[in-house]
């Protein structure tokens, strides 16, 4: 694993330690399985998202025939709708038996709000401390106590493309990917001249922030991106690098489809590439599942022929990551059922069934690579060798309040003319967010 990852995790662990109000209790030992229903909450319901979950549920149902799995998934990529529904339920004291929580700041927020329980005994019983990478354990643990069970690692900095559209426009991607956003924009000019959308985009909700962070990382590089989120911030939100990143974002938007805000979710934007209406789409590798999985959920496309992939511009040798995990709530109705679900989610069999369909790689380090696509096998190699940085959109690097504020400012920018004045306003707002919602030590 890259050394660079440790800097990021050291900072996040330090933040988690500070946020933690008091030491956790050990994992409760519930009574022997009484059966009953296990309500699991996620946002894996759309095409390409549901297949992996279904595969894991199949294992759960075979292993625990006396438990009834209740799928409480709420549609909307990146949890845009699900998280609001979950927050309402948690506020009402009605938690599902388990829910999807991103490793990193999202999991820390649930732990610090005392909404989830530590899983020390569960980890010990299932030998999990040795099967997950230490770096990942740091992103779900507070003071060494694990609070969730990671099922996967997703890569968010992937640019999917239609090889036929590129060929028709005379665009060739340099080996290893576009070195910079300006190189990419030169390719976009050719695609545009050929009458196609260069970069397809979905509705605001999360796809614009997903694009924004990829432009920022590709402009700033791994270290400066991570420096935006450290305490104290080592990258100046008011500086020239961020300014250039925002200018690149404005230019990137100028190459996107004008109907982005009317699309229902990320899938229709990815489908524009599959259909040959757009050349490129930037999306996490859950899009692999959507492109390659069999119908009716997947598009059953052939890799390299119908679709292909490259790192987002400027991010060669950088792996922007996020990880989905599941939690044991405080006050849930069927704690044994939850532990049964977590047992499957943590297991080699569960992760080997889930991840090849989800487009992600295992959180565990011992999965059989032969079960995975060429794409995922390469992603696993990159995860082991690239500089690793965390995603903002998928809740690794910032606390939820900060992310919400950035999203508000991003929406204002999207509604603007995207010109130099709007970029300056956006940058000032981002710098102010860092001061008030961020590490509290921003320039
Ligand atoms: C992410 C999540 C992924 C995938 C994606 C699109 O936040 O971690 O597993 O579901 O959203 O919905």
mmCIF file of N, CA, C and O and ligand atoms in Angstrom, residues 43-44 49 76-79 100 102 152 154 206 266 283 286 322-324 358 393-394, ligand 1:
data_model
loop_
_atom_site.group_PDB
_atom_site.id
_atom_site.type_symbol
_atom_site.label_atom_id
_atom_site.label_comp_id
_atom_site.label_asym_id
_atom_site.label_seq_id
_atom_site.Cartn_x
_atom_site.Cartn_y
_atom_site.Cartn_z
ATOM 1 N N UNK A 43 -28.802 2.191 -0.590
ATOM 2 C CA UNK A 43 -29.360 2.857 -1.785
ATOM 3 C C UNK A 43 -29.030 2.042 -3.041
ATOM 4 O O UNK A 43 -28.967 2.561 -4.140
ATOM 5 N N UNK A 44 -28.895 0.704 -2.831
ATOM 6 C CA UNK A 44 -28.550 -0.149 -3.956
ATOM 7 C C UNK A 44 -29.808 -0.736 -4.558
ATOM 8 O O UNK A 44 -30.173 -1.885 -4.304
ATOM 9 N N UNK A 49 -26.710 -1.510 -9.452
ATOM 10 C CA UNK A 49 -26.484 -1.368 -8.009
ATOM 11 C C UNK A 49 -27.086 -2.558 -7.249
ATOM 12 O O UNK A 49 -26.567 -2.983 -6.233
ATOM 13 N N UNK A 76 -31.657 6.332 -5.461
ATOM 14 C CA UNK A 76 -30.955 7.617 -5.547
ATOM 15 C C UNK A 76 -29.475 7.406 -5.342
ATOM 16 O O UNK A 76 -29.050 7.065 -4.240
ATOM 17 N N UNK A 77 -28.676 7.578 -6.418
ATOM 18 C CA UNK A 77 -27.240 7.334 -6.346
ATOM 19 C C UNK A 77 -26.579 8.086 -5.206
ATOM 20 O O UNK A 77 -27.001 9.187 -4.836
ATOM 21 N N UNK A 78 -25.546 7.456 -4.629
ATOM 22 C CA UNK A 78 -24.746 8.036 -3.545
ATOM 23 C C UNK A 78 -25.586 8.354 -2.312
ATOM 24 O O UNK A 78 -25.169 9.123 -1.458
ATOM 25 N N UNK A 79 -26.773 7.779 -2.246
ATOM 26 C CA UNK A 79 -27.587 7.962 -1.040
ATOM 27 C C UNK A 79 -28.253 9.308 -0.937
ATOM 28 O O UNK A 79 -28.681 9.729 0.150
ATOM 29 N N UNK A 100 -26.134 1.052 5.309
ATOM 30 C CA UNK A 100 -24.924 1.304 4.548
ATOM 31 C C UNK A 100 -24.315 2.607 5.043
ATOM 32 O O UNK A 100 -24.988 3.639 5.045
ATOM 33 N N UNK A 102 -20.651 4.959 4.695
ATOM 34 C CA UNK A 102 -19.313 5.067 4.108
ATOM 35 C C UNK A 102 -18.246 5.050 5.192
ATOM 36 O O UNK A 102 -18.397 5.709 6.233
ATOM 37 N N UNK A 152 -16.458 -3.379 0.683
ATOM 38 C CA UNK A 152 -15.819 -3.152 -0.618
ATOM 39 C C UNK A 152 -14.896 -1.949 -0.604
ATOM 40 O O UNK A 152 -14.858 -1.185 0.375
ATOM 41 N N UNK A 154 -14.439 1.007 -3.586
ATOM 42 C CA UNK A 154 -14.770 1.520 -4.916
ATOM 43 C C UNK A 154 -13.744 2.570 -5.321
ATOM 44 O O UNK A 154 -13.206 3.290 -4.477
ATOM 45 N N UNK A 206 -25.518 14.268 -6.678
ATOM 46 C CA UNK A 206 -24.123 13.938 -6.362
ATOM 47 C C UNK A 206 -23.215 13.959 -7.581
ATOM 48 O O UNK A 206 -22.014 14.100 -7.453
ATOM 49 N N UNK A 266 -27.476 8.802 -12.044
ATOM 50 C CA UNK A 266 -26.205 8.665 -12.756
ATOM 51 C C UNK A 266 -26.305 7.720 -13.949
ATOM 52 O O UNK A 266 -25.603 7.888 -14.949
ATOM 53 N N UNK A 283 -17.500 8.536 -13.574
ATOM 54 C CA UNK A 283 -18.347 7.911 -12.550
ATOM 55 C C UNK A 283 -17.522 6.847 -11.826
ATOM 56 O O UNK A 283 -16.533 6.360 -12.368
ATOM 57 N N UNK A 286 -18.898 1.561 -9.779
ATOM 58 C CA UNK A 286 -20.204 0.901 -9.789
ATOM 59 C C UNK A 286 -20.774 0.935 -11.210
ATOM 60 O O UNK A 286 -21.600 0.116 -11.577
ATOM 61 N N UNK A 322 -13.463 5.074 -1.957
ATOM 62 C CA UNK A 322 -14.515 5.125 -0.948
ATOM 63 C C UNK A 322 -14.816 3.679 -0.600
ATOM 64 O O UNK A 322 -14.477 2.765 -1.349
ATOM 65 N N UNK A 323 -15.438 3.476 0.531
ATOM 66 C CA UNK A 323 -15.730 2.100 0.957
ATOM 67 C C UNK A 323 -17.108 2.075 1.610
ATOM 68 O O UNK A 323 -17.421 2.915 2.449
ATOM 69 N N UNK A 324 -17.916 1.110 1.199
ATOM 70 C CA UNK A 324 -19.236 0.912 1.815
ATOM 71 C C UNK A 324 -19.095 -0.051 2.980
ATOM 72 O O UNK A 324 -18.408 -1.069 2.875
ATOM 73 N N UNK A 358 -20.799 -5.708 -8.251
ATOM 74 C CA UNK A 358 -20.904 -4.298 -7.854
ATOM 75 C C UNK A 358 -19.883 -3.423 -8.573
ATOM 76 O O UNK A 358 -20.005 -2.201 -8.595
ATOM 77 N N UNK A 393 -17.343 13.401 -2.037
ATOM 78 C CA UNK A 393 -18.726 13.087 -2.397
ATOM 79 C C UNK A 393 -19.222 11.844 -1.658
ATOM 80 O O UNK A 393 -20.369 11.776 -1.246
ATOM 81 N N UNK A 394 -18.328 10.884 -1.497
ATOM 82 C CA UNK A 394 -18.705 9.624 -0.870
ATOM 83 C C UNK A 394 -18.132 9.541 0.550
ATOM 84 O O UNK A 394 -17.761 8.457 1.021
HETATM 85 C C1 LIG B 1 -21.734 5.506 -3.523
HETATM 86 C C2 LIG B 1 -21.709 4.116 -2.948
HETATM 87 C C3 LIG B 1 -21.555 3.130 -4.033
HETATM 88 C C4 LIG B 1 -22.593 3.353 -5.118
HETATM 89 C C5 LIG B 1 -22.668 4.813 -5.518
HETATM 90 C C6 LIG B 1 -23.742 5.170 -6.505
HETATM 91 O O1 LIG B 1 -21.866 6.474 -2.531
HETATM 92 O O2 LIG B 1 -20.651 4.025 -2.047
HETATM 93 O O3 LIG B 1 -21.630 1.822 -3.525
HETATM 94 O O4 LIG B 1 -23.787 2.889 -4.671
HETATM 95 O O5 LIG B 1 -22.809 5.624 -4.397
HETATM 96 O O6 LIG B 1 -25.003 5.048 -5.973
#
